[in-house]
Tab-separated table of C-alpha atoms in Angstrom:
chain	number	residue	atom	x	y	z
D	1	GLU	CA	253.114	151.793	157.833
D	2	MET	CA	255.178	149.610	155.490
D	3	ILE	CA	255.619	152.458	153.019
D	4	ARG	CA	256.628	154.823	155.806
D	5	HIS	CA	259.159	152.276	157.000
D	6	ASN	CA	260.524	151.838	153.459
D	7	HIS	CA	261.030	155.586	153.020
D	8	THR	CA	262.575	156.216	156.451
D	9	LYS	CA	266.330	156.480	156.634
D	10	GLY	CA	268.367	155.358	159.565
D	11	THR	CA	266.851	151.981	160.376
D	12	GLY	CA	268.849	151.248	163.497
D	13	ARG	CA	267.295	149.173	166.238
D	14	LYS	CA	266.792	152.283	168.346
D	15	GLY	CA	265.851	154.570	165.488
D	16	PRO	CA	262.345	155.850	164.747
D	17	ALA	CA	262.010	153.557	161.731
D	18	PHE	CA	262.198	150.577	164.044
D	19	GLN	CA	259.938	151.922	166.763
D	20	GLU	CA	257.064	153.561	164.887
D	21	TRP	CA	255.192	150.384	163.986
D	22	HIS	CA	255.413	148.883	167.477
D	23	ARG	CA	252.000	150.372	168.264
D	24	LEU	CA	250.513	147.851	165.800
D	25	VAL	CA	251.664	144.881	167.888
D	26	PRO	CA	248.634	143.192	169.545
D	27	PRO	CA	248.535	143.168	173.361
D	28	GLY	CA	250.281	140.175	174.881
D	29	GLU	CA	252.452	139.566	171.795
D	30	ASP	CA	255.383	141.806	172.647
D	31	TYR	CA	257.782	139.181	171.324
D	32	LEU	CA	256.901	140.428	167.827
D	33	LYS	CA	258.704	143.687	168.637
D	34	LYS	CA	261.934	141.779	168.112
D	35	CYS	CA	261.233	141.919	164.373
D	36	ARG	CA	263.262	144.585	162.662
D	37	THR	CA	260.534	145.548	160.163
D	38	PRO	CA	256.726	145.623	159.995
D	39	TYR	CA	256.990	142.754	157.498
D	40	GLY	CA	258.168	140.603	160.372
D	41	LEU	CA	255.035	141.587	162.276
D	42	VAL	CA	252.928	140.196	159.440
D	43	MET	CA	254.974	137.009	159.092
D	44	GLN	CA	255.273	136.503	162.866
D	45	ASN	CA	258.876	135.296	162.553
D	46	ARG	CA	257.968	132.575	160.026
D	47	TYR	CA	259.144	131.966	156.485
D	48	GLN	CA	256.885	133.494	153.847
D	49	ILE	CA	255.615	130.285	152.231
D	50	LEU	CA	255.016	128.608	155.594
D	51	HIS	CA	253.231	131.681	156.917
D	52	HIS	CA	250.909	131.987	153.921
D	53	ILE	CA	249.957	128.294	154.072
D	54	GLN	CA	249.224	128.433	157.799
D	55	PHE	CA	247.359	131.711	157.364
D	56	PHE	CA	245.186	130.194	154.624
D	57	LEU	CA	244.277	127.119	156.691
D	58	SER	CA	243.480	129.078	159.842
D	59	GLU	CA	241.472	131.748	158.018
D	60	TYR	CA	239.413	129.180	156.117
D	61	LYS	CA	238.180	127.750	159.419
D	62	ARG	CA	237.254	131.248	160.575
D	63	LYS	CA	235.439	132.240	157.382
D	64	ILE	CA	233.052	129.255	157.239
D	65	PRO	CA	230.910	130.437	160.213
D	66	VAL	CA	230.679	133.866	158.558
D	67	TYR	CA	228.825	132.491	155.543
D	68	ILE	CA	226.589	129.954	157.308
D	69	PRO	CA	223.854	132.534	158.107
D	70	VAL	CA	224.276	134.117	154.656
D	71	TYR	CA	223.153	130.915	152.931
D	72	PHE	CA	221.122	128.973	155.473
D	73	LEU	CA	218.929	131.701	156.953
D	74	PRO	CA	217.461	132.856	153.594
D	75	ALA	CA	216.924	129.206	152.631
D	76	LEU	CA	215.038	128.527	155.850
D	77	VAL	CA	212.939	131.661	155.455
D	78	VAL	CA	212.161	131.544	151.740
D	79	HIS	CA	212.065	127.767	151.120
D	80	ARG	CA	210.685	126.583	154.464
D	81	TRP	CA	207.645	125.030	152.742
D	82	ASN	CA	209.754	122.942	150.349
D	83	LEU	CA	212.134	121.846	153.106
D	84	PHE	CA	209.297	120.141	154.979
D	85	THR	CA	206.940	119.028	152.223
D	86	LYS	CA	209.396	117.995	149.487
D	87	PRO	CA	212.292	115.996	151.009
D	88	ARG	CA	214.159	115.540	147.717
D	89	LEU	CA	214.008	119.255	146.899
D	90	GLY	CA	214.891	120.051	150.516
D	91	LYS	CA	218.050	117.941	150.274
D	92	SER	CA	218.989	119.757	147.066
D	93	ILE	CA	218.539	123.136	148.770
D	94	LEU	CA	220.643	122.099	151.780
D	95	TYR	CA	223.358	120.749	149.465
D	96	LYS	CA	223.491	124.032	147.586
D	97	CYS	CA	223.716	125.923	150.891
D	98	VAL	CA	226.635	123.800	152.083
D	99	LYS	CA	228.423	124.068	148.734
D	100	GLY	CA	227.868	127.834	148.560
D	101	THR	CA	229.124	128.301	152.117
D	102	MET	CA	232.328	126.367	151.461
D	103	GLN	CA	232.951	128.089	148.114
D	104	SER	CA	232.331	131.613	149.400
D	105	ALA	CA	234.541	130.935	152.429
D	106	LEU	CA	237.243	129.761	150.009
D	107	PHE	CA	236.919	133.015	148.043
D	108	LEU	CA	237.216	135.258	151.102
D	109	THR	CA	240.131	133.227	152.483
D	110	THR	CA	241.934	133.361	149.142
D	111	PHE	CA	241.335	137.107	148.951
D	112	CYS	CA	242.863	137.703	152.396
D	113	THR	CA	245.773	135.351	151.701
D	114	PHE	CA	246.551	136.990	148.351
D	115	ALA	CA	246.551	140.397	150.045
D	116	TRP	CA	249.572	139.439	152.137
D	117	THR	CA	251.148	137.077	149.607
D	118	PHE	CA	251.387	139.623	146.788
D	119	THR	CA	252.307	142.510	149.099
D	120	CYS	CA	255.084	140.817	151.045
D	121	GLY	CA	256.134	138.590	148.150
D	122	SER	CA	256.537	141.477	145.713
D	123	ALA	CA	258.530	143.409	148.323
D	124	TYR	CA	260.852	140.422	148.744
D	125	PHE	CA	261.488	140.114	145.001
D	126	LEU	CA	261.649	143.847	144.132
D	127	VAL	CA	263.947	145.116	146.888
D	128	PRO	CA	267.143	143.780	145.189
D	129	PHE	CA	266.235	145.702	142.011
D	130	VAL	CA	264.650	148.972	143.155
D	131	GLY	CA	265.832	149.178	146.751
D	132	LYS	CA	263.697	149.594	149.834
D	133	GLU	CA	263.093	153.281	149.053
D	134	GLY	CA	261.527	152.307	145.711
D	135	LEU	CA	258.605	150.566	147.391
D	136	GLY	CA	256.033	153.352	147.501
D	137	MET	CA	252.429	153.885	146.519
D	138	LYS	CA	252.980	152.546	142.996
D	139	TRP	CA	254.391	149.343	144.431
D	140	LEU	CA	251.457	149.014	146.795
D	141	ALA	CA	248.878	149.622	144.036
D	142	GLY	CA	250.616	147.096	141.789
D	143	SER	CA	250.648	144.539	144.589
D	144	PHE	CA	246.941	144.942	145.227
D	145	PHE	CA	245.946	144.601	141.587
D	146	PRO	CA	246.316	140.769	141.295
D	147	ILE	CA	244.287	140.183	144.474
D	148	GLY	CA	241.064	140.511	142.502
D	149	SER	CA	241.820	137.209	140.741
D	150	SER	CA	240.556	135.465	143.880
D	151	ILE	CA	237.014	136.137	142.595
D	152	ILE	CA	237.468	133.031	140.410
D	153	CYS	CA	236.947	130.927	143.551
D	154	GLU	CA	233.505	132.448	144.139
D	155	LYS	CA	230.223	131.192	142.704
D	156	LYS	CA	229.378	132.562	139.269
D	157	SER	CA	226.034	133.843	140.531
D	158	ARG	CA	227.765	135.957	143.200
D	159	ARG	CA	230.562	137.401	141.076
D	160	LYS	CA	228.349	140.102	139.576
D	161	GLU	CA	227.003	140.943	143.029
D	162	ILE	CA	230.515	141.442	144.360
D	163	ALA	CA	231.449	143.451	141.270
D	164	VAL	CA	228.467	145.772	141.806
D	165	TYR	CA	229.304	146.136	145.498
D	166	CYS	CA	232.987	146.893	144.796
D	167	SER	CA	232.013	149.367	142.070
D	168	ALA	CA	229.795	151.229	144.518
D	169	ARG	CA	232.576	151.338	147.130
D	170	ALA	CA	235.088	152.456	144.493
D	171	LEU	CA	232.743	155.249	143.377
D	172	GLU	CA	232.277	156.300	146.995
D	173	SER	CA	236.058	156.329	147.572
D	174	PHE	CA	236.595	158.377	144.416
D	175	ALA	CA	233.931	160.880	145.522
D	176	LEU	CA	235.587	161.254	148.943
D	177	CYS	CA	238.968	161.773	147.272
D	178	ALA	CA	237.452	164.326	144.905
D	179	LEU	CA	236.066	166.223	147.908
D	180	THR	CA	239.433	166.093	149.652
D	181	TRP	CA	241.260	167.294	146.553
D	182	GLY	CA	238.769	170.113	145.983
D	183	TRP	CA	237.544	168.899	142.604
D	184	ILE	CA	233.864	169.336	143.536
D	185	PRO	CA	232.608	172.909	144.202
D	186	LYS	CA	230.916	173.550	147.538
D	187	LYS	CA	227.659	174.390	145.766
D	188	LEU	CA	227.461	170.810	144.509
D	189	GLN	CA	228.335	169.192	147.830
D	190	PHE	CA	225.396	167.559	149.603
D	191	LYS	CA	225.729	166.265	153.141
D	192	ARG	CA	223.571	163.139	152.623
D	193	PHE	CA	223.715	162.531	148.901
D	194	ASP	CA	223.918	158.808	149.687
D	195	VAL	CA	220.281	158.990	150.817
D	196	VAL	CA	219.296	160.377	147.401
D	197	LEU	CA	221.162	157.585	145.595
D	198	PHE	CA	219.614	154.959	147.875
D	199	SER	CA	216.112	156.314	147.225
D	200	VAL	CA	216.670	156.283	143.470
D	201	GLY	CA	217.986	152.704	143.636
D	202	VAL	CA	215.042	151.446	145.675
D	203	GLY	CA	212.654	153.238	143.319
D	204	LEU	CA	214.180	151.455	140.323
D	205	ILE	CA	213.946	148.088	142.072
D	206	MET	CA	210.286	148.604	142.941
D	207	HIS	CA	209.576	149.837	139.408
D	208	CYS	CA	210.908	146.570	137.988
D	209	TYR	CA	209.122	144.591	140.694
D	210	THR	CA	205.540	145.816	140.474
D	211	ASP	CA	204.969	148.483	137.784
D	212	SER	CA	203.050	147.700	134.566
D	213	GLU	CA	201.299	144.816	136.333
D	214	GLY	CA	204.523	142.901	136.857
D	215	ASP	CA	205.734	142.973	133.244
D	216	TYR	CA	209.325	143.755	134.320
D	217	ARG	CA	209.615	141.149	137.074
D	218	HIS	CA	211.767	138.988	134.812
D	219	THR	CA	214.604	141.513	135.185
D	220	LEU	CA	215.091	140.329	138.791
D	221	ARG	CA	216.816	137.040	139.513
D	222	GLY	CA	214.790	134.243	141.016
D	223	LYS	CA	216.362	134.347	144.479
D	224	TYR	CA	215.931	138.122	144.756
D	225	LEU	CA	212.387	137.796	143.502
D	226	ASN	CA	211.686	135.205	146.197
D	227	VAL	CA	212.989	137.536	148.892
D	228	LEU	CA	210.918	140.487	147.604
D	229	ASP	CA	207.834	138.296	147.399
D	230	PHE	CA	208.467	137.181	150.971
D	231	VAL	CA	208.637	140.804	152.139
D	232	PHE	CA	205.859	142.416	150.079
D	233	GLY	CA	203.579	139.555	149.083
D	234	ASN	CA	203.535	136.441	146.919
D	235	THR	CA	200.367	137.023	144.887
D	236	GLY	CA	198.468	139.777	143.076
D	237	HIS	CA	201.388	141.166	141.062
D	238	THR	CA	199.530	141.152	137.745
D	239	LYS	CA	196.612	143.078	139.294
D	240	SER	CA	198.686	145.657	141.229
D	241	LYS	CA	197.187	144.216	144.447
D	242	ILE	CA	200.122	142.520	146.120
D	243	ARG	CA	199.264	140.577	149.242
D	244	HIS	CA	200.506	137.662	151.313
D	245	VAL	CA	199.152	134.138	151.289
D	246	PRO	CA	199.815	132.679	154.748
D	247	SER	CA	202.019	129.792	153.696
D	248	THR	CA	203.105	129.141	157.285
D	249	SER	CA	199.530	128.521	158.392
D	250	ASP	CA	198.991	126.323	155.349
D	251	LEU	CA	202.050	124.316	156.341
D	252	ALA	CA	200.803	123.854	159.896
D	253	ARG	CA	197.291	123.030	158.696
D	254	GLY	CA	198.584	120.408	156.286
D	255	PHE	CA	200.768	118.848	158.973
D	256	PHE	CA	197.965	118.517	161.497
D	257	ALA	CA	195.524	117.340	158.826
D	258	LYS	CA	197.921	114.558	157.915
D	259	LYS	CA	198.268	113.546	161.561
D	260	ARG	CA	194.493	113.570	161.962
D	261	LYS	CA	194.075	111.368	158.889
D	262	GLU	CA	196.602	108.879	160.223
D	263	GLN	CA	194.783	108.702	163.553
D	264	LEU	CA	191.449	108.057	161.812
D	265	THR	CA	193.052	105.356	159.670
D	266	ASP	CA	194.454	103.647	162.757
D	267	LYS	CA	191.009	103.648	164.401
D	268	ASP	CA	189.400	102.105	161.332
């Protein structure tokens, strides 16, 4: 919508360039229609620096609850035994969960803030040199490029994960563009090729997880290995007989056995 506004001539208050983006105004915030450009809709009638600072602070509060289940739920599921039986290790796990939540929330907040900072900031600095009509797709692509530097705020262990995820989305976007542009013949177009890729990916993961009596398990990181062991079984990998050991029942049995021992000691 910004590019369309930049390339539209006749930007009078009653012209189409002024009215087209009004549909983007949220309900109940009609006062934003007083802005002459869609940039004003983003800034909400505030100065750029002030807006970006307030946006960062408000978004950081919103992003923290997003990552709480991402870190705490797997810790409670996978490390539940250590949380109850080893207090010192349990505190270390909880500390890492809190630190990871705050750091990942900082990354996502920085990413969202940079998206508007570089887009609106570059428009502000480039308009005097190239004019409003010069802000097209090349300007937008150039503005988006520095946003990826926000990955520095993320944990090192999660940077590769995000890179793999973004690479998959980029490949998917390129494939959709190739279909739209007609680069791929109809004979090679499959309706659910994503299912084939997913099946191949899961097959490779399971090959590294259990084939050759577990010789390739070292290729998986510890936290992923813990999750797979939780799903499929935590013993029997070297014998190709994976099964579960009921750690939850062991935990309950140990707890009640300890209570019983304390009661017997009190009686004595």
